[in-house]
Amino acid sequence: MRKHFLTLFITLFAAQGFAQKTPTVFIDSKGTMRWSDSRKEAVFYGVNYTLPFAHAYRGMNYLGIDHKKAIDRDVYHFARLGFNAYRIHVWDVEISDSIGNLKENDHLRLLDYLFMRLRERGIRIVVTAQTNFGNGYPERNQPTGGYSYDYDKCDAHQNPKAIAAQERYIAALVNHVNPYTGVSYKDDPYIIGFEINNEPCHPGTKDQTKSYINRMLGALKKAGNKKPVFYNVSHNQHVVEAYYDTAVQGTTYQWYPTGLVAGHTRKGNFLPHVDAYHIPFSNVRNFGKKALMIYEFDPADVMYSHLYPAVSRTLRSTGFQWITQFAYDPIDMAYANTEYQTHFLNLAYTPGKAISMKIAAEVAQSVCKGDSFGSYPADTLFKDFRVSYSQDLSELNRPTTFFYSNNTQTQPVAPRELQAVAGCGSSPVVSYEGTGAYFLDKLEEGVWRLEVMPDAVQVSDPFAKPSLKKEVVAVISRAWDMKLSVPDLSESFSAQALNAGNTRSFTATNGTLSNLTPGVYLLVRKDTKPSDNWTAEKRWKNIKLGEFVAPVEKKCDSYRMVNYTPKIYETGKKLTLKVQLAGWEQPDSLIVYTDQISFWNEHNPYKKMTRKQGAIYEVTVPAAEVKEGVFRYNIVAFNKGKRQTFPGGMEGTPLDWDYIGDQYWETRVVNPSAEISLVAPSVSSQWNGVEQYTVPQEGGACFLRKYIRDEVAGRESKLQQVQYLCVQLKGKANGVEAGFITSDGFTYKAKGNTSQEGILRLPLSALQQTATTLLPHAYPVFLDKQFMPTTNIPFEVQQIESLEVSHLTENLVLEKAWIE
């Protein structure tokens, strides 16, 4: 017992001393968050992460994963990506009873543990005290006895009993002492403040709303809280003035510029969607006295790696000082993306997006409130940053730092001054065939730390219906050569593995590390004697040199295959079949068979694919064999006596007597003179990929939109000849507008009337550049519904990516569309 009290005393003493030395954050009279020591502006960028609660917590149980060890893994990656901010909306239903008493349970203990680990990495925290909804998604809610289950969310903020429970709960939460730090939440210098609740519902009057907020503020003050308190103002616009008539010091917003829960991967140029963040009530009294926070943001349902820095630029220009993405996937379940199917972010499983987040964190610290870089596309180049839709690339290029989210040919501005490189793919500094992220950091002259993540290959749509039984990204530890062109290392340097279980020691030849496997390596230039002892346990910034986190590998001898071959092609041209193979080792061969082969034939033609780069394989089919109709084929992976046929991954080959597979890859082959079909006839508009939106702000206009790049990608010859856009509609419609959105993100349309057959025929020469309607709708709903271009770019049919039809008639069905 004496030993226990002595340990607790030492912990508390150390925590108090630590708290006194650690700068905190305050909000000045002009609504700016500042550091207590330097009085400089405080800027934060990071993520939400929910492992202590709800589905993520249960998911760890389903998979037999230790929660604390899982947190350790993910927090290391937060540090590696340069995050300095973490936000969580606490599931009050999991740590409270029916009258608001705080429960000391596993959820709260894990939250405490997480906070301790974040502190160790220097990451600051905002705690949103309550969600006021269930813990089920994407499963059913679990009974917990928490008070929020007793009240509807829109009643919880005006029902006297519910408010009393919340007062009791929020006071207990801020006074809760974290056993891992010995400090209460209200006294923890790494918790910069509290948001009262997540996305409140206030159906009542301004006075009722103000009264509720004041009750919560009173409870926090009585509990001894002196930290800034934030409140969400992006909902319930009819009472927005009430928010600013209270003593909250900060206001919170979200931003989902591409909507939510599409159920599939969205494609197209969304840079116009993130060009601006206009707050229509910025003239409300006291608006300028409140700090601005983005508690959640994400370009949801997209896999692009160029959008995060553009989002960060826009939000910082608007004046937001806290920006946290929702939500980072725990590494142990990210393979399935079940937590929130509309979001997908993890360093191991979405390496390009993760490096893009690292770049965006740098944007947050570089861009100031009021900075203007013009309107899109001018703002794709700003300060030391570049974003590109056509290359799916975000980039940071300054003398000491070179980060890139995808292959780039950009030269670093000062190669000899480089101190940090992070990227995916290849660049003038790193030539690499793997698909995982890597980090290269200078420790001293001639001494660098190299960290290489495993390959990541997307094998199914991560935004479709989720299941822990379904893999959406395969992560595989493969060995690849890596050539470094770093002047400080020269072409001759040693490499010593630092991560646990990796004992390799070798020397680069002509700057190339041969058969490099994922891990951490200390690189030392030839004839260089390090001035420090750079061991695995050596601390550097907020990590240890030997730290390395990758998914637990489940090795198997089967492959997964992704096909990038055009779905539509023209006769008279060679057809290149292109696939990516996910597997633990290169196959002996990949063989292509068409649907014309047979077990009974004496001779069956085949084609052998060639590895081009990494796990990409190609083979060319002669033009004479690309005949009008449908070109059907299988691809068989042969390796060490085993055979696996795709699509489907079935064991065996189509030439086995007992092979029962009936699946084929298919490319539709058409005559070059044939019309280009954009929308094929269908019973339901949804079945042919057409999405429908209604925009009340435009008089109830209905928009029909379809991404059609795949339909035109193989029709280059015909695209040079087409003159008309033809649209067949079911239902009477006059004054219909139709046209295209191009890869530039600009919209070109013309208006016309349908014929008696319901066909609208518009000359392409009549299409005019117009506003781009930002669909799907963004959240919050008050944001701009249109992007007004300031740059005039002539229409080019070769650049079309989406078809759009708009009208004022409800229930109009787009049955068919083509260009001729």
XYZ file of N, CA, C and O in Angstrom, residues 66-162:
388
model
N -5.574 -6.523 -28.952
C -5.399 -5.775 -27.711
C -5.600 -4.286 -28.001
O -4.886 -3.698 -28.816
N -6.576 -3.655 -27.325
C -6.928 -2.269 -27.614
C -5.760 -1.312 -27.394
O -5.538 -0.391 -28.198
N -5.026 -1.496 -26.316
C -3.931 -0.572 -26.009
C -2.813 -0.685 -27.032
O -2.251 0.324 -27.477
N -2.495 -1.905 -27.409
C -1.454 -2.075 -28.422
C -1.906 -1.505 -29.766
O -1.092 -0.959 -30.530
N -3.196 -1.608 -30.047
C -3.729 -1.019 -31.280
C -3.584 0.500 -31.244
O -3.206 1.128 -32.248
N -3.888 1.105 -30.113
C -3.727 2.558 -29.963
C -2.270 2.949 -30.150
O -1.961 3.939 -30.834
N -1.354 2.195 -29.560
C 0.071 2.490 -29.722
C 0.448 2.535 -31.198
O 1.190 3.423 -31.639
N -0.034 1.571 -31.962
C 0.311 1.501 -33.379
C -0.189 2.733 -34.128
O 0.542 3.345 -34.914
N -1.437 3.095 -33.889
C -2.019 4.203 -34.644
C -1.431 5.548 -34.236
O -1.198 6.415 -35.098
N -1.191 5.749 -32.956
C -0.650 7.032 -32.507
C 0.756 7.242 -33.055
O 1.148 8.365 -33.362
N 1.523 6.168 -33.212
C 2.835 6.316 -33.857
C 2.667 6.890 -35.263
O 3.407 7.790 -35.673
N 1.704 6.397 -35.998
C 1.487 6.911 -37.351
C 0.988 8.356 -37.339
O 1.302 9.125 -38.242
N 0.200 8.742 -36.333
C -0.185 10.145 -36.215
C 1.070 11.016 -36.141
O 1.163 12.053 -36.808
N 2.017 10.593 -35.309
C 3.251 11.357 -35.161
C 4.034 11.366 -36.469
O 4.593 12.404 -36.868
N 4.072 10.229 -37.138
C 4.851 10.121 -38.383
C 4.286 11.017 -39.472
O 5.016 11.482 -40.349
N 2.985 11.256 -39.429
C 2.343 12.095 -40.440
C 2.326 13.571 -40.054
O 1.777 14.388 -40.782
N 2.911 13.903 -38.929
C 3.050 15.304 -38.566
C 1.810 15.934 -37.975
O 1.678 17.157 -37.967
N 0.889 15.124 -37.449
C -0.323 15.682 -36.845
C 0.003 16.270 -35.472
O 0.798 15.716 -34.717
N -0.649 17.389 -35.157
C -0.527 17.946 -33.809
C -1.894 18.147 -33.170
O -2.010 18.854 -32.176
N -2.933 17.515 -33.735
C -4.298 17.708 -33.231
C -5.071 16.402 -33.258
O -4.956 15.603 -34.198
N -5.866 16.209 -32.222
C -6.747 15.053 -32.129
C -8.068 15.507 -31.517
O -8.103 16.222 -30.522
N -9.164 15.082 -32.130
C -10.492 15.402 -31.602
C -11.316 14.131 -31.546
O -11.214 13.261 -32.426
N -12.133 14.023 -30.521
C -13.045 12.893 -30.402
C -14.376 13.375 -29.855
O -14.416 14.225 -28.961
N -15.474 12.888 -30.446
C -16.763 13.072 -29.782
C -17.008 11.825 -28.946
O -17.116 10.712 -29.435
N -17.022 12.019 -27.650
C -17.126 10.918 -26.705
C -18.523 10.315 -26.777
O -19.524 11.027 -26.777
N -18.589 8.990 -26.824
C -19.881 8.306 -26.778
C -20.346 8.287 -25.319
O -20.016 7.371 -24.564
N -21.096 9.318 -24.946
C -21.563 9.415 -23.560
C -22.384 8.201 -23.155
O -22.410 7.813 -21.986
N -23.047 7.557 -24.146
C -23.866 6.392 -23.800
C -23.021 5.235 -23.276
O -23.550 4.321 -22.636
N -21.722 5.266 -23.545
C -20.865 4.171 -23.117
C -20.121 4.457 -21.815
O -19.488 3.551 -21.259
N -20.175 5.716 -21.336
C -19.468 6.009 -20.079
C -20.372 6.760 -19.092
O -19.887 7.453 -18.202
N -21.688 6.650 -19.254
C -22.605 7.312 -18.328
C -23.772 6.402 -17.998
O -24.072 5.456 -18.739
N -24.464 6.711 -16.880
C -25.688 5.988 -16.562
C -26.886 6.850 -16.934
O -26.744 7.903 -17.576
N -28.073 6.452 -16.503
C -29.308 7.106 -16.952
C -29.502 8.510 -16.400
O -30.337 9.256 -16.896
N -28.752 8.881 -15.355
C -28.906 10.237 -14.802
C -27.621 11.046 -14.943
O -27.474 12.112 -14.350
N -26.667 10.550 -15.737
C -25.488 11.339 -16.053
C -24.273 11.090 -15.197
O -23.270 11.814 -15.316
N -24.305 10.086 -14.323
C -23.106 9.751 -13.560
C -22.063 9.128 -14.486
O -22.394 8.362 -15.392
N -20.804 9.460 -14.245
C -19.717 8.940 -15.070
C -19.370 7.522 -14.649
O -19.226 7.227 -13.462
N -19.237 6.626 -15.631
C -18.864 5.245 -15.372
C -17.361 5.064 -15.572
O -16.805 5.454 -16.598
N -16.713 4.473 -14.596
C -15.297 4.127 -14.725
C -15.228 2.742 -15.357
O -15.275 1.731 -14.662
N -15.136 2.693 -16.664
C -15.150 1.399 -17.344
C -14.045 1.324 -18.388
O -13.186 2.220 -18.492
N -14.060 0.271 -19.174
C -12.984 0.041 -20.144
C -12.921 1.140 -21.198
O -11.832 1.518 -21.654
N -14.065 1.656 -21.603
C -14.080 2.735 -22.595
C -13.342 3.961 -22.065
O -12.519 4.559 -22.776
N -13.636 4.344 -20.841
C -12.999 5.514 -20.258
C -11.513 5.252 -20.019
O -10.669 6.144 -20.236
N -11.171 4.062 -19.579
C -9.764 3.735 -19.361
C -8.975 3.793 -20.666
O -7.831 4.266 -20.704
N -9.577 3.334 -21.754
C -8.896 3.398 -23.047
C -8.768 4.837 -23.532
O -7.759 5.203 -24.157
N -9.771 5.656 -23.265
C -9.671 7.069 -23.619
C -8.518 7.713 -22.842
O -7.725 8.483 -23.412
N -8.420 7.400 -21.567
C -7.316 7.906 -20.752
C -5.970 7.461 -21.324
O -5.019 8.250 -21.417
N -5.900 6.198 -21.678
C -4.653 5.654 -22.225
C -4.292 6.356 -23.540
O -3.125 6.720 -23.767
N -5.289 6.553 -24.393
C -5.071 7.241 -25.656
C -4.552 8.653 -25.419
O -3.593 9.103 -26.062
N -5.165 9.377 -24.486
C -4.727 10.741 -24.186
C -3.266 10.750 -23.719
O -2.492 11.638 -24.080
N -2.906 9.775 -22.897
C -1.529 9.695 -22.437
C -0.570 9.482 -23.602
O 0.476 10.139 -23.693
N -0.921 8.589 -24.512
C -0.066 8.331 -25.675
C 0.020 9.551 -26.593
O 1.093 9.834 -27.166
N -1.054 10.287 -26.742
C -1.031 11.503 -27.556
C -0.117 12.555 -26.930
O 0.632 13.249 -27.629
N -0.187 12.685 -25.604
C 0.685 13.632 -24.887
C 2.151 13.319 -25.153
O 2.970 14.218 -25.371
N 2.489 12.039 -25.140
C 3.881 11.644 -25.362
C 4.391 12.108 -26.721
O 5.574 12.367 -26.895
N 3.479 12.218 -27.690
C 3.863 12.627 -29.045
C 3.689 14.131 -29.270
O 3.940 14.626 -30.372
N 3.237 14.854 -28.240
C 3.053 16.294 -28.386
C 1.806 16.679 -29.153
O 1.725 17.776 -29.702
N 0.815 15.789 -29.181
C -0.417 16.032 -29.934
C -1.480 16.600 -29.000
O -1.775 16.025 -27.952
N -2.072 17.746 -29.376
C -3.083 18.412 -28.550
C -4.471 17.827 -28.826
O -4.726 17.240 -29.887
N -5.376 18.046 -27.878
C -6.664 17.346 -27.865
C -7.808 18.326 -27.670
O -7.704 19.246 -26.857
N -8.884 18.131 -28.399
C -10.175 18.750 -28.110
C -11.169 17.638 -27.823
O -11.287 16.683 -28.602
N -11.852 17.758 -26.704
C -12.816 16.745 -26.291
C -14.225 17.273 -26.521
O -14.627 18.281 -25.934
N -14.958 16.620 -27.405
C -16.385 16.882 -27.533
C -17.074 15.948 -26.552
O -17.016 14.728 -26.698
N -17.710 16.539 -25.538
C -18.098 15.789 -24.349
C -19.153 14.727 -24.602
O -19.178 13.705 -23.923
N -20.050 14.957 -25.563
C -21.152 14.010 -25.737
C -21.622 13.991 -27.183
O -21.492 14.964 -27.921
N -22.157 12.833 -27.577
C -22.715 12.680 -28.924
C -24.233 12.707 -28.909
O -24.858 13.071 -29.887
N -24.835 12.253 -27.809
C -26.296 12.167 -27.687
C -26.925 11.268 -28.737
O -28.039 11.512 -29.193
N -26.183 10.242 -29.170
C -26.787 9.210 -30.021
C -26.135 7.873 -29.709
O -25.209 7.784 -28.909
N -26.613 6.839 -30.368
C -26.220 5.481 -30.027
C -24.829 5.104 -30.493
O -24.159 5.834 -31.227
N -24.407 3.907 -30.084
C -23.050 3.446 -30.349
C -22.985 2.362 -31.419
O -21.984 1.671 -31.535
N -24.061 2.198 -32.206
C -24.141 1.037 -33.071
C -23.411 1.126 -34.389
O -22.697 0.213 -34.761
N -23.595 2.177 -35.151
C -23.189 2.255 -36.561
C -21.806 1.645 -36.791
O -20.867 1.961 -36.076
N -21.668 0.770 -37.820
C -22.676 0.338 -38.794
C -23.508 -0.863 -38.330
O -24.184 -1.490 -39.141
N -23.433 -1.168 -37.052
C -24.239 -2.243 -36.490
C -25.456 -1.644 -35.779
O -25.732 -0.452 -35.899
N -26.165 -2.463 -35.039
C -27.269 -1.980 -34.224
C -26.727 -1.383 -32.925
O -25.665 -1.766 -32.441
N -27.481 -0.439 -32.350
C -27.102 0.133 -31.064
C -27.068 -0.944 -29.980
O -27.892 -1.867 -29.971
N -26.120 -0.796 -29.073
C -25.977 -1.720 -27.954
C -26.566 -1.085 -26.696
O -26.295 0.086 -26.407
N -27.368 -1.806 -25.908
C -27.925 -1.219 -24.672
C -26.813 -0.976 -23.654
O -26.016 -1.860 -23.358
N -26.751 0.250 -23.134
C -25.690 0.613 -22.189
C -26.221 1.250 -20.913
O -25.476 1.362 -19.944
N -27.471 1.716 -20.935
C -28.019 2.408 -19.776
C -27.676 3.872 -19.721
O -28.020 4.566 -18.759
N -27.006 4.394 -20.740
C -26.639 5.805 -20.771
C -27.848 6.704 -20.963
O -28.834 6.327 -21.606
N -27.779 7.932 -20.444
C -28.934 8.834 -20.461
C -29.371 9.220 -21.872
O -30.554 9.481 -22.120
N -28.459 9.250 -22.824
C -28.837 9.687 -24.172
C -29.805 8.731 -24.847
O -30.510 9.119 -25.780
N -29.853 7.463 -24.376
C -30.814 6.520 -24.942
C -32.247 6.825 -24.474
O -33.210 6.315 -25.046
N -32.385 7.646 -23.460
C -33.717 7.932 -22.912
C -34.387 9.132 -23.574
O -35.548 9.436 -23.292
N -33.651 9.828 -24.453
C -34.203 11.052 -25.040
C -33.882 11.116 -26.528
O -32.795 10.736 -26.970
N -34.839 11.611 -27.286
C -34.570 11.911 -28.677
C -33.541 13.033 -28.745
O -33.537 13.937 -27.907
N -32.649 12.992 -29.729
C -31.580 13.998 -29.809
C -32.131 15.415 -29.856
O -31.554 16.339 -29.274
N -33.261 15.608 -30.534
C -33.826 16.957 -30.637
C -34.609 17.352 -29.391
O -35.048 18.496 -29.268
N -34.779 16.405 -28.478
C -35.420 16.710 -27.193
C -34.393 16.834 -26.076
O -34.657 17.458 -25.043
N -33.220 16.269 -26.295
C -32.213 16.196 -25.239
C -31.728 17.558 -24.781
O -31.272 17.712 -23.654
N -31.841 18.575 -25.641
C -31.297 19.885 -25.300
C -32.362 20.849 -24.790
O -32.075 22.046 -24.622
N -33.572 20.321 -24.564
C -34.602 21.184 -23.982
C -35.421 20.467 -22.909
O -36.172 21.097 -22.168
N -35.256 19.156 -22.766
C -35.935 18.406 -21.711
C -35.209 18.627 -20.383
O -34.002 18.377 -20.287
N -35.897 19.083 -19.334
C -35.234 19.403 -18.058
C -34.444 18.233 -17.469
O -33.328 18.420 -16.962
N -35.017 17.014 -17.512
C -34.299 15.868 -16.956
C -33.041 15.554 -17.773
O -31.989 15.205 -17.215
N -33.156 15.682 -19.091
C -32.002 15.416 -19.948
C -30.907 16.439 -19.693
O -29.715 16.100 -19.631
